[in-house]
Every structure is written in structure tokens, then in C-alpha cells.
XYZ file of C-alpha atoms in Angstrom:
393
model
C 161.047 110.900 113.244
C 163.060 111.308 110.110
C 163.651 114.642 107.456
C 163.322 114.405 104.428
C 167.462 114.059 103.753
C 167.411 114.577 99.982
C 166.961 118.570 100.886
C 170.739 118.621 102.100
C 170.949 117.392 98.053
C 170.247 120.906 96.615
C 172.340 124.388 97.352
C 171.693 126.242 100.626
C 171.114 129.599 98.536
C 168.520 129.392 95.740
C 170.361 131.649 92.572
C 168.139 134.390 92.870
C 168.428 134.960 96.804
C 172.476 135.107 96.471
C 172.095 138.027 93.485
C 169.695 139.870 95.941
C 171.802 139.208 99.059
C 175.170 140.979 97.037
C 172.880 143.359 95.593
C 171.759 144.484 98.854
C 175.316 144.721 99.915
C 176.486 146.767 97.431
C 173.326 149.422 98.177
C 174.016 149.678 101.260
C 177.530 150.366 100.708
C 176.982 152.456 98.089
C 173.296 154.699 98.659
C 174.523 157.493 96.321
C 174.011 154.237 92.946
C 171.478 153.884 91.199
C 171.403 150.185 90.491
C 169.652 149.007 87.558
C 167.968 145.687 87.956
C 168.093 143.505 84.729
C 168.257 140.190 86.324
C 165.501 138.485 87.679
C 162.789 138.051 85.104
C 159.899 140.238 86.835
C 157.251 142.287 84.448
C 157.319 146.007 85.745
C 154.266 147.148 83.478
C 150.933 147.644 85.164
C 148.047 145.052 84.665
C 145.956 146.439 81.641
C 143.024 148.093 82.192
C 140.709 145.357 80.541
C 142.156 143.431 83.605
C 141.696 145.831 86.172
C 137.848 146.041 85.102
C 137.397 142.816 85.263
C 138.884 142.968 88.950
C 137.315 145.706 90.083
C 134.141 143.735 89.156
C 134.706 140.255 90.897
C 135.117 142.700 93.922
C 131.858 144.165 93.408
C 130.640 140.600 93.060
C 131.880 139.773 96.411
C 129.909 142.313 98.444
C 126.530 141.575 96.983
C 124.711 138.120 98.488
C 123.450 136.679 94.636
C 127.397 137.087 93.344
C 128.995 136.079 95.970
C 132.091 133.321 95.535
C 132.815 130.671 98.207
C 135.020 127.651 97.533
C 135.619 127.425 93.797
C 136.191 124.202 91.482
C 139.503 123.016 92.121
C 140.575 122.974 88.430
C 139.294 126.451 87.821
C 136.324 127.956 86.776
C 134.193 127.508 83.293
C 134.539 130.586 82.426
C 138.699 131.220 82.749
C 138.971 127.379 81.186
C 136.753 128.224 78.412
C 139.096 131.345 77.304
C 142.199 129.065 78.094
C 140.218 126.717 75.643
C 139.798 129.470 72.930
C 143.410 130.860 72.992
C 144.843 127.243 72.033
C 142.162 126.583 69.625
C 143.560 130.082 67.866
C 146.760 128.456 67.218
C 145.030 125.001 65.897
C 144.904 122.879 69.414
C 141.508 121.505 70.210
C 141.483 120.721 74.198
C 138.176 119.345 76.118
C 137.926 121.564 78.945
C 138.398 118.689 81.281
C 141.880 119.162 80.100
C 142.803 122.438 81.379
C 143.555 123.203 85.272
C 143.734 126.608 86.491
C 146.566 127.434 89.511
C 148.302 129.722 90.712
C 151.738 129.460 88.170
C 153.692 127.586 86.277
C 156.361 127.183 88.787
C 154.082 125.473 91.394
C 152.875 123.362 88.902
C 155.951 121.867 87.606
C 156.860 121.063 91.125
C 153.898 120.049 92.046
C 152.915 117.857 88.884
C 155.938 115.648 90.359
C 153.336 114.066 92.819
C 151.719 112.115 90.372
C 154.931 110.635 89.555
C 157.007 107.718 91.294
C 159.656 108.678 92.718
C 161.964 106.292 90.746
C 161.717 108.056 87.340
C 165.065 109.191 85.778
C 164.780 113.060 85.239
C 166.292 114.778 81.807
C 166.893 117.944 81.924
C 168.560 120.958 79.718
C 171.990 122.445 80.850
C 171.709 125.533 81.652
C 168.164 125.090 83.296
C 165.488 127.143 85.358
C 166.216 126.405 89.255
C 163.269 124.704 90.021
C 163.258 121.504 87.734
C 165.928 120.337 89.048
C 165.801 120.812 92.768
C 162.236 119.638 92.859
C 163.369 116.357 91.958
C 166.128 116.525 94.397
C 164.174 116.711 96.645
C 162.130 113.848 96.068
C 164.902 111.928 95.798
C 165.045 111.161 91.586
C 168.078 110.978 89.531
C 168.599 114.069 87.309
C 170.560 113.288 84.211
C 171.688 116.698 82.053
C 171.603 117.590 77.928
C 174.275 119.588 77.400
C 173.079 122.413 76.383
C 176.220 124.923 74.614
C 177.116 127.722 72.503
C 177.983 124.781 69.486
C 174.077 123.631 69.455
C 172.978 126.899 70.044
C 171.564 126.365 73.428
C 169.234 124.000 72.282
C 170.045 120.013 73.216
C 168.789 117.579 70.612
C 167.536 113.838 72.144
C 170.362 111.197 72.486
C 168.941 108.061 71.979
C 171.491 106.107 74.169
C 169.972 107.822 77.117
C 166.786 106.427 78.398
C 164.727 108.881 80.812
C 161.200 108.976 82.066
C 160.171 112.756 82.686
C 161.619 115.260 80.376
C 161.633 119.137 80.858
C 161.664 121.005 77.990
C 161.412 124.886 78.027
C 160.641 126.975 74.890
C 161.196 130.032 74.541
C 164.244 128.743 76.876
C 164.485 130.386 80.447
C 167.334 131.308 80.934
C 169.066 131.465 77.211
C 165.905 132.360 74.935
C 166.588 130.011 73.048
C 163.824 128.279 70.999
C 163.250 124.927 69.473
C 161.209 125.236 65.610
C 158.921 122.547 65.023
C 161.579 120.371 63.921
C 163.172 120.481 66.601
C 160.451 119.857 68.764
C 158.912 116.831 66.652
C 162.285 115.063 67.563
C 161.627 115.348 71.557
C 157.983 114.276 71.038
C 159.223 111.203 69.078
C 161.630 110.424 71.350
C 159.954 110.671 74.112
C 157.391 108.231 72.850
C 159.617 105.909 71.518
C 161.167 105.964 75.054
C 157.362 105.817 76.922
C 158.485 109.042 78.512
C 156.845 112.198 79.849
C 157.969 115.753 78.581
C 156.640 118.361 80.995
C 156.796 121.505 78.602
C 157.251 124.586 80.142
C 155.376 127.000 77.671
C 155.874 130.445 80.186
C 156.865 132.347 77.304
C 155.296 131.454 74.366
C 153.309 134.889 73.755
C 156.444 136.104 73.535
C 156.858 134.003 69.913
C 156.500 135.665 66.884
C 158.300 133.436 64.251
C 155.752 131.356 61.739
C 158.609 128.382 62.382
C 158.637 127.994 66.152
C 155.042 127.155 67.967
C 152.661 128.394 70.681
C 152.445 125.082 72.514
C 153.863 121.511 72.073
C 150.401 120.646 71.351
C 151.310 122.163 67.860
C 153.199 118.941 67.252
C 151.454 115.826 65.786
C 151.970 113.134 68.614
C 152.301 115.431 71.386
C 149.094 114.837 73.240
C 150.324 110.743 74.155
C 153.740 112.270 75.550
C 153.430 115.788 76.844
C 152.151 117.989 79.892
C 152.243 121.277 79.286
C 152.296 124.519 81.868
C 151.656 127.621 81.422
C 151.159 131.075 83.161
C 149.673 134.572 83.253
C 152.649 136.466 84.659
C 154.338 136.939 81.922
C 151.551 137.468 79.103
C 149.742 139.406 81.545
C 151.605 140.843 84.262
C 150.210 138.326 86.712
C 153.729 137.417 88.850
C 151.851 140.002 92.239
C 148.410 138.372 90.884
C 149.003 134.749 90.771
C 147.712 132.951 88.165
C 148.440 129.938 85.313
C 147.461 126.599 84.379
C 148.196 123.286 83.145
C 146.999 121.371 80.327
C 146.858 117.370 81.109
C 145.895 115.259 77.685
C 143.114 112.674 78.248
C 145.407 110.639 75.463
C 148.232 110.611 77.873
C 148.260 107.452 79.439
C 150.632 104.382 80.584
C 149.683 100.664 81.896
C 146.297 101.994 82.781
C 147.794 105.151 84.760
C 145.549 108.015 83.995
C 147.530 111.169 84.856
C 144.625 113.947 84.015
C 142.260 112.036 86.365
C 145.297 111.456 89.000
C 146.497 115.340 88.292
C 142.544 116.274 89.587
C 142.970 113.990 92.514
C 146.086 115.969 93.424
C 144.654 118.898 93.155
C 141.745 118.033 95.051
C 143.283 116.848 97.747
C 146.261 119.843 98.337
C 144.847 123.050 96.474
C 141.950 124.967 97.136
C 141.683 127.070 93.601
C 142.801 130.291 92.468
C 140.721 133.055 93.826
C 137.249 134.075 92.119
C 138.493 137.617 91.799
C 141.973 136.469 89.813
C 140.207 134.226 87.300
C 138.018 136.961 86.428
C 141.163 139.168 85.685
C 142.705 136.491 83.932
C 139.674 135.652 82.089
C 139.865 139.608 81.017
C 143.350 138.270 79.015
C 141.565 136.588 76.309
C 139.254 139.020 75.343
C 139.642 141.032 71.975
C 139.977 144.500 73.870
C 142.342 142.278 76.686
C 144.445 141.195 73.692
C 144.979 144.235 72.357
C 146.037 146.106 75.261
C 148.284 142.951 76.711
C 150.496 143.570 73.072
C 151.184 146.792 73.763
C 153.011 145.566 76.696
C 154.454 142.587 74.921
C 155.691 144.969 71.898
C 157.229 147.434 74.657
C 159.260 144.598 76.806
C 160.451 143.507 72.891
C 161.777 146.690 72.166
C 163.558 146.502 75.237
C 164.986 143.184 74.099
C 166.296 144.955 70.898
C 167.751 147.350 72.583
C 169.414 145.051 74.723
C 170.400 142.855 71.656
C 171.831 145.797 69.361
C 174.129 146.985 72.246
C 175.673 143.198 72.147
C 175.547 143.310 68.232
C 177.378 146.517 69.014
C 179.835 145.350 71.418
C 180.823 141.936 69.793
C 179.596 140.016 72.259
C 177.973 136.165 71.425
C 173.956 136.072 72.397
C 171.241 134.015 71.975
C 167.916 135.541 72.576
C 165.949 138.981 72.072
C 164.216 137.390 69.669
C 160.942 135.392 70.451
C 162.153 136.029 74.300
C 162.697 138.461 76.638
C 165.669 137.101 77.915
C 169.328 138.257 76.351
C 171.963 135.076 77.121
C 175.295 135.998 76.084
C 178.815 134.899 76.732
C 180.750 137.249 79.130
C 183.125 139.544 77.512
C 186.648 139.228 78.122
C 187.289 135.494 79.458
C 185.565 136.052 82.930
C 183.276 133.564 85.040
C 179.897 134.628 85.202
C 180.151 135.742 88.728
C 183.084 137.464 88.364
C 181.160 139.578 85.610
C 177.877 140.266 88.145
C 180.443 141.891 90.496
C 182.216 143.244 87.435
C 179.158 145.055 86.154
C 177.522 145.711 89.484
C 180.547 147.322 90.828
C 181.665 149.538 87.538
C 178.283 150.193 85.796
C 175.554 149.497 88.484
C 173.940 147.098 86.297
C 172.334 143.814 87.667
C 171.914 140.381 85.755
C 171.578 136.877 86.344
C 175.436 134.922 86.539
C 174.894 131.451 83.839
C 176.356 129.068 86.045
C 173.623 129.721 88.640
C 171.615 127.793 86.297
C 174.268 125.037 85.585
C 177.687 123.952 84.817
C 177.142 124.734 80.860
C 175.960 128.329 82.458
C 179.152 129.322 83.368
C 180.754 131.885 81.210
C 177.297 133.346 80.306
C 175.280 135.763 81.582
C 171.406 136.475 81.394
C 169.761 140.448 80.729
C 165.957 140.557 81.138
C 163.832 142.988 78.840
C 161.433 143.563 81.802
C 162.867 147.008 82.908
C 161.240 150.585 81.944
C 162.239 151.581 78.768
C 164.164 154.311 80.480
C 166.207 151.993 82.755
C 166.992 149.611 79.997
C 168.145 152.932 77.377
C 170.419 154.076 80.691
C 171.673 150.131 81.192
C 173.019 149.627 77.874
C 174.584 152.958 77.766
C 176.590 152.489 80.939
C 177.311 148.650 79.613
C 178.691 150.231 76.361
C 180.673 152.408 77.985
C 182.204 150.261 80.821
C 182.915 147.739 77.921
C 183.724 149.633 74.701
């Protein structure tokens, strides 16, 4: 009996459990703080009403014998697919339903969508970069290769021909540096990537969170997308869903290779390892896309924005360098002063009680930078800048 030896590939300490194991040291050294968390990108808003209606309901439809819900369809039901299916056909994508599948997030799915994959593919992926793309492939054994991604190209790699890759991650608006590609940008990675017969998997987490006519909604924006791209997307940030569980995939039809159908082998998968999203969840999320869902869900949107502006100004303020706070709820700046991005957590942490996320935790091009969320209360985030201004002024 063998493990599987590529996990001693990948750091012992995933980035976010080493800021809460110094955060936790510091409270407990010091119970008179108050510690502001702006670091890990968690919503802090209640689920909107529309969505708590709708939950209340699948309850109710779970005590009575003619509404009752056993097993559900692995890829989700009709009804939650069909208002996936309307939301994209808002922004001009047309998807068959047998398109979408419905999961529990984005970040399963990314690691999980690697199944369908041989394990032989060459991985591209952004530097600095979310966590998970990269260790999932780790630890299947594939060779990652890196796009620099630096303060000169605004945080936003651009395809190098000379390097040939088969899966491609591409995440817009960027976690962690909120940076976004226009559709420019973006038509260059589709055309590369089927010029190279590769796969992008598109990481669209944040897109509600776009609200520039030149950037898009969903890869599936771009003309020649649908031969080259998966795309994955989730409820927990439009909606508040990261306690609720819920987002979903969209798998082209067009997207094939040597007779390799990966929509039909991303149903097998799912199939065989997942047993659906819960009844009662779809329902809330299927509360998301309705008019009155809509309108309630952007008042939440507008108010973790204004927390990004906040946020922004008070580096505007300050001097500092920052990508972000616009189309994003993520504020990526380069630390003040000359210091390592550690050595400015424990910096801020220990002289203004303020918690973010280090940049090299998310890769070499990382260090030196530092990410701010905008998911705080408006109150926490006011009291954060203030004590940043004044620890750095």
C-alpha cells in the first residue's frame, strides 16, 4: 500500500490557516484588541430576504408527503438551471441547459473538474494565484508552469506563445489582485488557447461584482470561447452563499478533443462522486435570479463596493500602489515602506489590529503585496482605514 506522494509536493499550512493560526495568537495575547478582519474574502451580510423565503419554503416542502425531495438530479435541478440559463442569456450567452451543473462552489469544482483530465497535462497558471489551482494539480501529480503576473502588466499576464500548456486558469475579476482582463484581453487567451488545443478553466467567482461596459460577465462573452473554455461559478459571493453552499459549472457541448466529450464525461463524474446540492439550497439560490432577488442582492453588492472605495481612497490617500476596488472587492497593493508581505501582516496586526492576506501566500510575484477585502461591516472597514491612516501617515 502506497500514498499518494505528490501531497508532500504542496506546503504543510494552506495560506489562510497560517493568518488564522497568528491571528489567534495575537488574541489571545492581547484580549483587550479589537482585531479587524480584512483578510480572508468571507461576505458578512445576511442572505436577502427573497432568499430566505424561498428557504423557508423548501422547508415547508419537506414536511408535507406530495413536496417532499429525495435524491435530486446530479447536475441540479430544472428549475435553479433554468435561472442559471436566464442570467447568462441577460448578458448575450445562449447555454442548453444540459450545459449547466449545479454544486456546491466554485472551489470544489475547479478541483474537482481535474478528474476528467489526464494527469499528464501541463498546468498554466497566473502568478500571484488563488491556493487551490495550484495545489490541486500538485497533487495529482501535473506540472504547473507560472505567467508572471507584476506591477509592470498590471497584474494581468498576457499569453506567451513559446509556452505550450494544456489546462489554463484564468481568474477575472482576479482573486487575489482584482485585477481584470477587458475583452481584449480576454480574446487573446481564448485564441491562444485554441491555437494551442488547450483548456482554460475560467474562474468567473466575481463577475457580479463587474460594472465596466469593457470587461465581461463570463468568457462566454468572447467569440470562440465555447471550443476552449470551462467556466465556474458560485453563489457565495453574489449571494452570500459561502455558510449555504452553492455554485455551478458551465461545460460547452462545442468543447471537444479527438472524440473526448468533457460535458458528457463532467456528468459521469458527477454521477459517480456527488450526490447534488440540497433541494432546500437550490430553491434559495433559485430565489437569486428573480427580479425582487436581484434587487435586494445589489444592495449588498453596492454596500461591499462602497467598502472597496473606502478602502481604495485611503491608499489614494496614503500613496500607496493598488490594483483593485474597482469591478472587485479585493484591494491588492504594494506594501508601504520596502517590507515583505509578512513582515507587514505582523506590522499591521501588531500596531493597528488590522488583518489582511500577505501576497506571497499566493506566489513568488505576491511578495511585497498585500490583499484588503471589502467584505467587512461598513463600520469595521470606516474604523480599519482610520487606524491604517494613522499607523502609516
Amino acid at each position: 500500500m502506497n500514498f499518494n506522494g505528490n501531497f508532500n509536493n504542496i506546503a504543510d499550512s494552506y495560506l489562510f490557516a497560517e493568518v488564522a493560526k497568528r491571528v489567534a495568537a495575537y488574541t489571545q495575547a492581547h484580549p483587550d484588541k479589537k482585531v479587524i478582519k480584512l483578510g480572508i474574502g468571507d461576505v458578512t451580510l445576511p442572505l436577502v430576504p427573497e432568499v430566505i423565503k424561498a428557504l423557508h419554503g423548501a422547508v415547508d416542502d419537506m414536511a408535507k408527503q406530495d413536496t417532499f425531495k429525495g435524491y435530486g438530479p446530479y447536475e441540479g435541478y430544472d428549475f435553479l438551471r433554468e435561472s442559471i440559463r436566464s442570467y447568462y442569456a441577460a448578458v448575450g450567452v445562449k447555454l442548453d441547459m444540459d450545459e449547466i451543473f449545479v454544486s456546491d462552489g466554485a472551489k470544489s469544482d475547479l478541483g474537482n473538474i481535474l478528474d476528467i483530465f489526464s494527469a499528464d497535462n501541463t498546468v498554466l497558471v497566473p502568478d500571484p494565484v488563488y491556493p487551490v489551482y495550484v495545489d490541486t494539480n500538485l497533487m495529482a501529480g501535473r506540472k504547473v508552469l507560472f505567467a508572471d503576473a507584476t506591477e509592470k502588466n498590471g497584474f494581468l499576464p498576457m499569453p506567451d506563445y513559446s509556452v505550450d500548456a494544456d489546462i489554463i486558469y484564468i481568474c477575472s475579476p482576479n482573486n487575489p489582485t482584482g485585477a481584470a482582463y477587458d475583452k481584449a484581453q480576454l480574446k487573446e487567451w481564448v485564441d491562444y488557447a485554441n491555437k494551442k488545443n488547450a483548456v482554460i478553466l475560467y474562474d468567473a467567482a466575481y463577475e457580479c461584482f463587474v460594472s465596466d461596459d469593457a470587461l465581461v460577465r463570463s468568457i462566454f462573452q468572447i467569440d470562440g470561447a465555447k471550443t476552449c473554455a470551462i467556466e465556474f461559478c458560485s453563489f457565495s459571493k453574489i449571494a452570500g452563499f459561502t455558510g449555504t453552499r452553492c455554485g455551478y459549472t458551465v461545460v460547452p457541448k462545442a468543447l471537444k478533443k479527438d472524440g473526448y466529450n468533457p460535458n458528457k464525461a463532467w456528468l459521469r463524474r458527477q454521477s459517480t462522486k456527488f450526490n447534488g446540492v440540497p433541494y432546500i439550497v437550490q430553491k434559495g439560490a433559485a430565489a437569486v435570479f428573480t427580479e425582487k432577488g436581484m434587487k435586494e442582492i445589489k444592495q449588498n453588492l453596492s454596500y461591499y463596493m462602497h467598502n472597496a472605495k473606502v478602502i481604495a481612497d485611503c491608499m489614494d490617500d496614503l500613496g500607496i500602489w493598488y490594483t483593485g476596488g474597482k469591478n472587485s472587492p479585493y484591494i491588492w497593493l504594494k506594501c508601504p515602506r520596502g517590507m515583505g508581505s509578512w513582515e507587514f501582516f505582523d506590522y499591521l496586526l501588531n500596531n493597528a489590529q488590522v488583518v489582511g492576506t500577505p501576497g506571497a501566500g499566493f506566489g513568488k510575484c505576491g511578495e511585497g503585496y498585500f490583499r484588503l477585502t471589502a467584505f467587512g461591516s461598513k463600520e469595521n472597514t470606516k474604523e480599519a482605514v482610520e487606524r491604517i491612516k494613522a499607523l502609516l501617515k
